[in-house]
Short mmCIF file of C-alpha atoms in Angstrom, two decimals:
data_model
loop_
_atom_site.label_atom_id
_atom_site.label_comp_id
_atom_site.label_asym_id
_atom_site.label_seq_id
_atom_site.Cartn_x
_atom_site.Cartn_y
_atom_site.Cartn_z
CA UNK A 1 13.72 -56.76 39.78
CA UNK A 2 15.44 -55.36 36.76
CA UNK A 3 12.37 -56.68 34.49
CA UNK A 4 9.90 -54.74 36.75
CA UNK A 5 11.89 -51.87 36.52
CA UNK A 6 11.83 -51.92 33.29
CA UNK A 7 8.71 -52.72 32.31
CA UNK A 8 7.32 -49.50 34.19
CA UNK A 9 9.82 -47.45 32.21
CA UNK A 10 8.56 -48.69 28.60
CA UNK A 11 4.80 -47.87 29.15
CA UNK A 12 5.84 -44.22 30.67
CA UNK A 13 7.68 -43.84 27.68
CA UNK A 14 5.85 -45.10 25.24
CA UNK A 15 2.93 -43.23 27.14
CA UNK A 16 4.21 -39.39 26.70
CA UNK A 17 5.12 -40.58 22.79
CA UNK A 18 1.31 -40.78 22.13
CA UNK A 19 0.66 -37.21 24.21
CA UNK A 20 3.13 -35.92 21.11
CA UNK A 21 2.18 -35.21 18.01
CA UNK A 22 4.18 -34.18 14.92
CA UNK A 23 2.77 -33.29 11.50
CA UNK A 24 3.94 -32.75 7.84
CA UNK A 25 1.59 -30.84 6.01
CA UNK A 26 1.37 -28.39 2.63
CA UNK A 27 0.15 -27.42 -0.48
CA UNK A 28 0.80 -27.37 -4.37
CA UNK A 29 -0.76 -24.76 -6.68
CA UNK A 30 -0.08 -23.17 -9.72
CA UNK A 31 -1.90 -22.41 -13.23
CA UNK A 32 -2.11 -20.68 -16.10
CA UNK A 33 -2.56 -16.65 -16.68
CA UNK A 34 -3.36 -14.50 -19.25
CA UNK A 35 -2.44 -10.61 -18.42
CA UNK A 36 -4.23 -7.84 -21.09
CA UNK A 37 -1.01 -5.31 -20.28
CA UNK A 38 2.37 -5.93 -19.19
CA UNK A 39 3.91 -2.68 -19.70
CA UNK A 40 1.94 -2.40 -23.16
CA UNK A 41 1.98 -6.16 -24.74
CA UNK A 42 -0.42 -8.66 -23.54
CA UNK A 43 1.06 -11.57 -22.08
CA UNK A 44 1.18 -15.98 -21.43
CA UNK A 45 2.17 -17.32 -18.15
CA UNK A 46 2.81 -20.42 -16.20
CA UNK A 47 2.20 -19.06 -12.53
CA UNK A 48 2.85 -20.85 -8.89
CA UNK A 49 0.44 -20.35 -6.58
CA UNK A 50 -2.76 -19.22 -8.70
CA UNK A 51 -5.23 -21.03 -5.68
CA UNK A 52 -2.67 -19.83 -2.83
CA UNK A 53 1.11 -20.27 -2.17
CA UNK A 54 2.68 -23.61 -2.42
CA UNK A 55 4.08 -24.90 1.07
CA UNK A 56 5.90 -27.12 2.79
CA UNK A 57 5.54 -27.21 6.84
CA UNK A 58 6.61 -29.11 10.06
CA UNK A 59 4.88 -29.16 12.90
CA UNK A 60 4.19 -30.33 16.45
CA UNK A 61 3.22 -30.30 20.42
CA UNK A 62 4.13 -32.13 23.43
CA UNK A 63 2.21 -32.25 26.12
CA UNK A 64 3.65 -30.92 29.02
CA UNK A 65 0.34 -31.82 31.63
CA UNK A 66 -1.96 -29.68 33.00
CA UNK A 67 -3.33 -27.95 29.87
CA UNK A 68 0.28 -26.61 28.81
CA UNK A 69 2.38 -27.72 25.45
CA UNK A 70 5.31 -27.37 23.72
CA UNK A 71 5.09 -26.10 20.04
CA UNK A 72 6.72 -25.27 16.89
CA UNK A 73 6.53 -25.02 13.48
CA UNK A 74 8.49 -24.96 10.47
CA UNK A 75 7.01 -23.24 7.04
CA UNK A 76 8.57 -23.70 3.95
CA UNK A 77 8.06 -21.38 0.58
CA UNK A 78 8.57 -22.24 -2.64
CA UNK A 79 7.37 -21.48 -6.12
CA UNK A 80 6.16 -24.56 -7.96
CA UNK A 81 7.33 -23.93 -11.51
CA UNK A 82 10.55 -23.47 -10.63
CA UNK A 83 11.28 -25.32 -7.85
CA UNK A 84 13.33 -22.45 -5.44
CA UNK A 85 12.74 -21.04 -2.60
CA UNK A 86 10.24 -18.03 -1.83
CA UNK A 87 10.95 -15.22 0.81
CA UNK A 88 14.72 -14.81 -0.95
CA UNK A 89 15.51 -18.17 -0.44
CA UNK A 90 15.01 -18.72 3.27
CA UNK A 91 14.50 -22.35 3.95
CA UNK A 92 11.87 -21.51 6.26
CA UNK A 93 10.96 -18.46 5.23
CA UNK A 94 6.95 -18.39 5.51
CA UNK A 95 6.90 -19.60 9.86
CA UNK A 96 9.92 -20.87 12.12
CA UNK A 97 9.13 -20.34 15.82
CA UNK A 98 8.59 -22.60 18.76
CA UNK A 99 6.94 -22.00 22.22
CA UNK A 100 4.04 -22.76 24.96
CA UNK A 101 0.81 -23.21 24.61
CA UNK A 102 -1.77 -23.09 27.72
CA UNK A 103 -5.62 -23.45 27.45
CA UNK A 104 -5.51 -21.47 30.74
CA UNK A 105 -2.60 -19.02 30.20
CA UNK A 106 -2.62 -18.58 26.20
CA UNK A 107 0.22 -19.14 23.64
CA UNK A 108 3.63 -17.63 23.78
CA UNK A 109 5.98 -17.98 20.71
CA UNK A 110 9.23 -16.89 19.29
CA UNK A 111 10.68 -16.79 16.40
CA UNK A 112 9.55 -15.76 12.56
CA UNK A 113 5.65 -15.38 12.83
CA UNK A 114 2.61 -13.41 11.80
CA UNK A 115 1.72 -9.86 13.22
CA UNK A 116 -1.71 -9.08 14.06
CA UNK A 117 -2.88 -7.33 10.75
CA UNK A 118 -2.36 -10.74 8.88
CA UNK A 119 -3.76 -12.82 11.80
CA UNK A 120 -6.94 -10.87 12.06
CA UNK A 121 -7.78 -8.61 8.78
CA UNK A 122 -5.57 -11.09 6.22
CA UNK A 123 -9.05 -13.69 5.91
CA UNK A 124 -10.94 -10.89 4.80
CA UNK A 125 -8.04 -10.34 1.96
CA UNK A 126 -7.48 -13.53 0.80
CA UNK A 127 -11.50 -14.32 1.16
CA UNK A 128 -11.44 -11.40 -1.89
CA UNK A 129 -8.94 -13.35 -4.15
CA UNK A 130 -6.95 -10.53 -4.69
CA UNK A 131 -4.83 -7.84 -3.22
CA UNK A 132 -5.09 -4.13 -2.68
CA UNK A 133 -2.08 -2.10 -4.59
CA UNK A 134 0.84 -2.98 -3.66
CA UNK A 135 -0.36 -5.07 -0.49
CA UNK A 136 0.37 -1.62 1.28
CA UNK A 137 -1.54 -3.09 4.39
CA UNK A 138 -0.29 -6.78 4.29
CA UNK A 139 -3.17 -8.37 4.18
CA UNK A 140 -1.68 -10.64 1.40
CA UNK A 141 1.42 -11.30 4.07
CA UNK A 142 4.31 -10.48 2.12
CA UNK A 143 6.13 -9.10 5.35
CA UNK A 144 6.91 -11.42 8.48
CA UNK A 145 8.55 -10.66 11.91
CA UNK A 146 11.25 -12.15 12.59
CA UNK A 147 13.25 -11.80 16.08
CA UNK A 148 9.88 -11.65 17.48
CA UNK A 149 7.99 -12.96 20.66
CA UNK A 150 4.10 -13.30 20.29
CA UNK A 151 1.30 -13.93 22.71
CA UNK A 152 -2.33 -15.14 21.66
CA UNK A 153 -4.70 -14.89 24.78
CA UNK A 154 -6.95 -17.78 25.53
CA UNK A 155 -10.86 -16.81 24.28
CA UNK A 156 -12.42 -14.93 26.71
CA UNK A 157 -16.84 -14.07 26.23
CA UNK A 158 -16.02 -14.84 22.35
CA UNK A 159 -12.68 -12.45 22.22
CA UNK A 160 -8.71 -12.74 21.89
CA UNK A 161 -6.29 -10.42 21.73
CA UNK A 162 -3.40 -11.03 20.15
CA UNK A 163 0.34 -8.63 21.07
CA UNK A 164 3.40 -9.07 19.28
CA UNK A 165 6.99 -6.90 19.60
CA UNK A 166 9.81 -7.76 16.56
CA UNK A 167 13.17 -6.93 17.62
CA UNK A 168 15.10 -4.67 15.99
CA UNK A 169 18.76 -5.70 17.49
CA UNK A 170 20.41 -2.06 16.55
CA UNK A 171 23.01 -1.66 19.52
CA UNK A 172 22.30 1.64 21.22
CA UNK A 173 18.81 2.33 19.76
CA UNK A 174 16.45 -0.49 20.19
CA UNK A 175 13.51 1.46 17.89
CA UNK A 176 15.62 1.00 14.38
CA UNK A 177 13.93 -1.87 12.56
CA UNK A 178 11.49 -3.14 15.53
CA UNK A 179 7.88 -4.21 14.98
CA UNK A 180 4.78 -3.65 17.03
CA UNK A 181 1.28 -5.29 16.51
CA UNK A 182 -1.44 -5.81 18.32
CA UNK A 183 -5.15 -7.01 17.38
CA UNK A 184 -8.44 -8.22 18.76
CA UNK A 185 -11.31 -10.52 17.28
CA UNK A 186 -15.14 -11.74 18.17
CA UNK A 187 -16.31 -15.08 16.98
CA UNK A 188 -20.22 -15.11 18.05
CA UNK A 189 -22.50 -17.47 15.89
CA UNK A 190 -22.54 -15.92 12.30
CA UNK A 191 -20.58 -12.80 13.03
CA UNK A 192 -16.66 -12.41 13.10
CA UNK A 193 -15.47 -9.08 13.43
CA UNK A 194 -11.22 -7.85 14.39
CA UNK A 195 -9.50 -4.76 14.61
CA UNK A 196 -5.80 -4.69 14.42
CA UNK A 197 -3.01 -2.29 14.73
CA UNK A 198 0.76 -2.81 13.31
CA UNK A 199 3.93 -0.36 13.42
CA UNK A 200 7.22 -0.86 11.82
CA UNK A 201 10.14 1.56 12.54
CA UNK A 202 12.90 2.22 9.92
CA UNK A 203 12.12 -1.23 8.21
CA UNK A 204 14.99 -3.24 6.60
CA UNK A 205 17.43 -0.54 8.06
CA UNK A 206 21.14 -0.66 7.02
CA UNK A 207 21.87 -0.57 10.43
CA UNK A 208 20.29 -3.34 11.67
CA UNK A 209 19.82 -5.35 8.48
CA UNK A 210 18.88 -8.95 10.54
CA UNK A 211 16.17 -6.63 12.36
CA UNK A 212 12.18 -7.39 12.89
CA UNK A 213 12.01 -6.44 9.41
CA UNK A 214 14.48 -7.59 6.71
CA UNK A 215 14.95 -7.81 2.92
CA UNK A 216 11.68 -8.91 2.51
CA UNK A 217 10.84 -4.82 2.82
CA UNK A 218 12.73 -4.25 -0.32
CA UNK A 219 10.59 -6.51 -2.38
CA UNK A 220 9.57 -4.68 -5.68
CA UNK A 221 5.75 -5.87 -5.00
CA UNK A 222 5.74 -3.31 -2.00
CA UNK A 223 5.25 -0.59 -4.59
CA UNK A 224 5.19 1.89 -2.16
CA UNK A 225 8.43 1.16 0.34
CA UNK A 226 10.24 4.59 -1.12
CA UNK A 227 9.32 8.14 -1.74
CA UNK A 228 8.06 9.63 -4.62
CA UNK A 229 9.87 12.47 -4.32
CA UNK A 230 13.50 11.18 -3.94
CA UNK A 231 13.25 7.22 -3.81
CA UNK A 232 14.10 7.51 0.23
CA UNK A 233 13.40 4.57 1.95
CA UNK A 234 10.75 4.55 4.86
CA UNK A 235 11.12 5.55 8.53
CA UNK A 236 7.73 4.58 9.93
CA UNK A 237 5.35 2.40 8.32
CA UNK A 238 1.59 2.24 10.46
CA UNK A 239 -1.31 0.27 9.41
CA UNK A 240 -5.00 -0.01 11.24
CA UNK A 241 -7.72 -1.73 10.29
CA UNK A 242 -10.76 -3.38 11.12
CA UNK A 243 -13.18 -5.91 8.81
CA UNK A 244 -14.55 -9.26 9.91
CA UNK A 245 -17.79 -11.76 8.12
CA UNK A 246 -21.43 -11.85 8.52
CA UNK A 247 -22.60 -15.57 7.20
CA UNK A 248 -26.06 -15.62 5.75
CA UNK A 249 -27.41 -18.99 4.61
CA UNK A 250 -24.86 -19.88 2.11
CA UNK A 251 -23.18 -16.51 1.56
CA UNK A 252 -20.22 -15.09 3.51
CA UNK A 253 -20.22 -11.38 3.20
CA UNK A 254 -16.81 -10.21 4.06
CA UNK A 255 -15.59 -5.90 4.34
CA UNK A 256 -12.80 -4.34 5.67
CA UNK A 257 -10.83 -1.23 6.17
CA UNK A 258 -7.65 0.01 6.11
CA UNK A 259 -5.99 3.17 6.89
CA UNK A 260 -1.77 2.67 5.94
CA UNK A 261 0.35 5.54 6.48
CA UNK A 262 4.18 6.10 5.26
CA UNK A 263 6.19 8.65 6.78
CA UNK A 264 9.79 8.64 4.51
CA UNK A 265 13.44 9.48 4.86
CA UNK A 266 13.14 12.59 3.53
CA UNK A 267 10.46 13.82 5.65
CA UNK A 268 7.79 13.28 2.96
CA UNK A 269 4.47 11.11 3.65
CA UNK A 270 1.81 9.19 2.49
CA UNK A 271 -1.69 8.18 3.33
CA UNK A 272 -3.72 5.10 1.97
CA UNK A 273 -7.18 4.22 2.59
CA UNK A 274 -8.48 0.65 1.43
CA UNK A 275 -12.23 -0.29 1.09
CA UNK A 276 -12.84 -4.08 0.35
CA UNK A 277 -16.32 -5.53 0.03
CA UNK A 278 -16.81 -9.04 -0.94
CA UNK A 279 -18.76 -12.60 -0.76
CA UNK A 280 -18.37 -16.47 -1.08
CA UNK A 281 -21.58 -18.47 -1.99
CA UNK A 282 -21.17 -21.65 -1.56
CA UNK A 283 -23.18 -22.61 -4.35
CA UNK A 284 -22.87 -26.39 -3.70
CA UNK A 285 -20.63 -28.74 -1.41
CA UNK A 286 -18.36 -28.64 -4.28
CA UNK A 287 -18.83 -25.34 -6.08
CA UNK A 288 -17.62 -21.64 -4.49
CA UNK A 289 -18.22 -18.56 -6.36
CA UNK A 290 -16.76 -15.55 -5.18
CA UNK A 291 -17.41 -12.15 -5.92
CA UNK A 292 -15.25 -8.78 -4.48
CA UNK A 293 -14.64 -5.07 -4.96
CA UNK A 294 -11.63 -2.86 -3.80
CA UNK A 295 -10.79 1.11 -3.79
CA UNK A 296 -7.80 2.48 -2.68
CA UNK A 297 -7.28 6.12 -2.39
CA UNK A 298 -3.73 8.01 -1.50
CA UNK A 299 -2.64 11.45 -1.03
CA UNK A 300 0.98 12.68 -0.50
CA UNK A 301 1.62 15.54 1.36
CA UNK A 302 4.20 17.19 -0.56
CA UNK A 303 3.34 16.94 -3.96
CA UNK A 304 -0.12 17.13 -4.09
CA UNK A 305 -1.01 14.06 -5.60
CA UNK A 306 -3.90 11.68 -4.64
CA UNK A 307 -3.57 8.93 -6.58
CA UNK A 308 -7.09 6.12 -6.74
CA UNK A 309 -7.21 2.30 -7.90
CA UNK A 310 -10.65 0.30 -8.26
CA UNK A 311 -10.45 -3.68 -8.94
CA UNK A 312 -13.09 -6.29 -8.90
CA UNK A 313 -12.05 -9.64 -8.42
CA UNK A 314 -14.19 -13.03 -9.50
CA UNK A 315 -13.95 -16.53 -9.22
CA UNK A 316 -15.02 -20.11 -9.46
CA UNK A 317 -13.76 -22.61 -7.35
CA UNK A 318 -14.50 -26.51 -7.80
CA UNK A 319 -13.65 -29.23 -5.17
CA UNK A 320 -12.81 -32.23 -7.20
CA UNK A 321 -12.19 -34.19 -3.84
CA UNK A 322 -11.30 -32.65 0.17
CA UNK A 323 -7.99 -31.77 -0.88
CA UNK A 324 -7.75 -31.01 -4.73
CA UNK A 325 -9.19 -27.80 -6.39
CA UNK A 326 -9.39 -25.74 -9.86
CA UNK A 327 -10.25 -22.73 -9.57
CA UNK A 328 -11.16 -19.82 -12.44
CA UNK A 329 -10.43 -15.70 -11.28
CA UNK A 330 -11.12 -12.83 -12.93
CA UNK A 331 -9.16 -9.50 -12.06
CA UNK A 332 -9.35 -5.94 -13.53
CA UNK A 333 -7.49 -3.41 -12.36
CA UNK A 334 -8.23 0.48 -13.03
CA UNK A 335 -6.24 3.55 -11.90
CA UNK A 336 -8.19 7.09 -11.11
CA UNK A 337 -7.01 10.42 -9.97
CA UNK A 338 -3.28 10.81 -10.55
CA UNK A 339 -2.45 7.24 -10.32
CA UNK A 340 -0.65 6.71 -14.04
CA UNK A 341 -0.77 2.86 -14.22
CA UNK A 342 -2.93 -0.16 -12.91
CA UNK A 343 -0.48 -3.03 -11.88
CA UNK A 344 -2.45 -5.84 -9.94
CA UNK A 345 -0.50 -7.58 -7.72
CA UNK A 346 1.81 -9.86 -8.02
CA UNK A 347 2.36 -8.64 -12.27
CA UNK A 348 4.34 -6.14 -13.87
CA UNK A 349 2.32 -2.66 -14.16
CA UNK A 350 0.40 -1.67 -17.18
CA UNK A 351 1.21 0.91 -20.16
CA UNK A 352 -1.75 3.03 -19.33
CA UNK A 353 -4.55 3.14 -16.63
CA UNK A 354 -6.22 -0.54 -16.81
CA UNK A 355 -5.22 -4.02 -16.76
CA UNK A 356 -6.57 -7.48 -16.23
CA UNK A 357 -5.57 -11.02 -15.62
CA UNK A 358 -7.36 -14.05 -16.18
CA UNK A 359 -6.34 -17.31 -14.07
CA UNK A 360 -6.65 -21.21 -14.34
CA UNK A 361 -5.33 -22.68 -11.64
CA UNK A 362 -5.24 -25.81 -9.84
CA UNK A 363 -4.14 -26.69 -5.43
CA UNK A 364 -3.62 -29.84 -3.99
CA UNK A 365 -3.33 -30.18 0.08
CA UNK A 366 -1.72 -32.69 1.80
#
C-alpha cells in the first residue's frame, strides 16, 4: 500500500517539474572606439557594450493549468571591461519582477520593469544604432520603474495594450516620484506600428528617494534632468510617441516620433521633438547593414533658446555563427541653432559643434 502510494506521488511530481521551466541566459559585448572630440582632443577607448549591453538574466514559469503561469525574471547589468555592476551597482538592476501570466487574461507583473515607451517605441531606437541627445525620450532605456505593477493584454485583432503605474511611496502625497505609462501596438503581416505615452512626477525626489524613479534620474547621460536656468531638478517629465516598421523584401524601414516635455523646479520648461528615420537590409543571412538619421529640435520657454542636433548613424553587422557578432558603426553628431556642443550618447561632449565616433565591436549570446 505504501509503494502504491508512492509511486503515484513520484510521477505527479516529477510531472509538474517538466510543466516548469527555468532559464539562464545573456550577453557579452564590447569593442573598440575612436571619438574625433572629447572636449577638444580626440580620443582611444576600450568600450562595453559596443553591439548592446552585456547581461546576465534568470528566468522562469510554472504552469499553474488552464492557460495561467507563474513568472519572473532576474536581469543583471554589468560593464564588460571592468567587471562591476551597471544601473549604480544594483545586482539586478536591468529587470527583477515576478507575476501571472494568462493566454486568456494577459500578464500581470511587479516589480522593476519596462514602461511602455521602451516596450513599444525602444525597437525603433535601438533598430537606429544610436540614441537621440541625451536619450530625452528613453528609447535607449536608461530609466526603469521600480515599485511598479504592469499589465500586458493578451493580442486582440493584431493589438495589445500595455498599462503600467510606478509607485512613488511619499507618505501623504502619493504623486511625488510615481510613474505612469501606457502604450498600444499592431503586428499585421509586414507592418508594426505603437504609440505610447509615459509620465514621471518629481523623479528621483528627495522625499521619496526609493520612489518609481530613483538615482538612475540623476545619471549625467540624461543631459537634460535640470534647468538651464538655475540647475533645478525636474517636476514633471512627459514623453509621447509613436513609430513602428514597414518590411519590404529584405529591408526594414523603421521611423518614429517623439514629443518630450520638461516642466522644472523653478517653473521653467522645455520642449523636445525627435525625428528618426532608418533601415536594416539584410544583405545576406549573415551580413546586416544599417543605415539611420535623427533631428532633435528644443525650445525653452524662458530663455529663448531652441537648441537643434542632426546625427546619422551606420553600420555593418556580421554573424560569424547564431550567437556571435562583429559589428562596424559609424556616428556623427552635429549641433544647430543654439545648441553649443554635439555630445553623442553615451561620450563626453565635444569642444565645438560636431563630433564622431567610430566603433569595432564584438557580442556573444548565450
Amino acid at each position: 500500500m505504501i509503494g502504491a502510494v508512492a509511486i503515484p506521488a513520484l510521477m505527479a511530481g516529477a510531472q509538474a517539474q517538466a510543466q516548469s521551466k527555468f532559464e539562464i541566459y545573456g550577453l557579452i559585448s564590447g569593442g573598440v572606439g575612436y571619438l574625433t572630440n572629447q572636449g577638444g582632443p580626440h580620443n582611444f577607448e576600450a568600450l562595453s557594450g559596443t553591439n548592446q549591453n552585456p547581461r546576465i538574466g534568470f528566468r522562469g514559469q510554472e504552469d499553474l493549468g488552464g492557460g495561467t503561469r507563474a513568472i519572473m525574471n532576474l536581469e543583471n547589468g554589468f560593464n564588460m571591461m571592468t567587471g562591476g555592476a551597471s544601473q549604480n551597482g544594483r545586482l539586478f538592476g536591468r529587470l527583477s519582477y515576478v507575476g501571472l501570466s494568462s493566454n486568456s487574461m494577459g500578464t500581470l507583473t511587479l516589480g522593476r520593469q519596462y514602461e511602455a515607451v521602451k516596450d513599444y517605441l525602444g525597437p525603433v531606437v535601438i533598430a537606429s544604432n544610436g540614441v537621440h541627445i541625451g536619450d530625452n525620450d528613453n528609447g535607449y532605456n536608461n530609466l526603469r520603474v521600480q515599485n511598479s505593477v504592469k499589465y500586458i493584454s493578451p493580442s486582440f485583432g493584431n493589438f495589445n495594450v500595455t498599462a503600467l503605474y510606478g509607485f512613488g511611496e511619499a507618505a501623504g502625497d502619493a504623486s511625488i516620484n510615481r510613474v505612469m505609462s501606457i502604450g498600444s501596438g499592431y503586428k499585421g503581416g509586414d507592418f508594426r506600428w505603437a504609440v505610447a505615452y509615459t509620465q514621471m512626477d518629481t523623479p528621483n525626489s528627495s522625499r521619496s528617494p526609493d520612489g518609481a524613479m530613483s538615482n538612475d534620474y540623476a545619471s549625467s547621460l540624461l543631459i537634460f534632468n535640470k534647468s538651464l536656468v538655475s540647475s533645478a531638478g525636474v517636476r514633471r517629465q512627459r514623453i509621447a510617441g509613436t513609430g513602428g516598421f514597414y518590411t519590404v523584401g529584405k529591408t526594414d524601414f523603421g521611423a518614429m516620433y517623439s514629443n518630450v516635455r520638461y516642466e522644472y523646479l523653478d517653473n521653467t520648461k522645455l520642449t523636445l521633438q525627435n525625428f528618426d528615420l532608418n533601415l536594416v537590409n539584410h544583405f545576406t543571412p549573415a551580413l546586416n547593414l544599417g543605415a539611420s538619421y535623427f533631428y532633435t529640435v528644443g525650445k525653452y520657454d524662458t530663455v529663448n533658446k531652441k537648441p537643434k542636433w542632426h546625427q546619422i548613424n551606420l553600420q555593418a553587422d556580421y554573424f560569424l555563427s547564431k550567437r556571435t557578432d562583429v559589428a562596424i558603426t559609424y556616428s556623427y553628431q552635429m549641433a544647430a541653432g543654439d545648441a553649443t556642443n554635439a555630445t553623442i550618447f553615451g561620450f563626453p561632449s565635444s569642444s565645438d559643434k560636431k563630433q564622431a565616433v567610430l566603433m569595432l565591436g564584438m557580442r556573444h549570446v548565450f
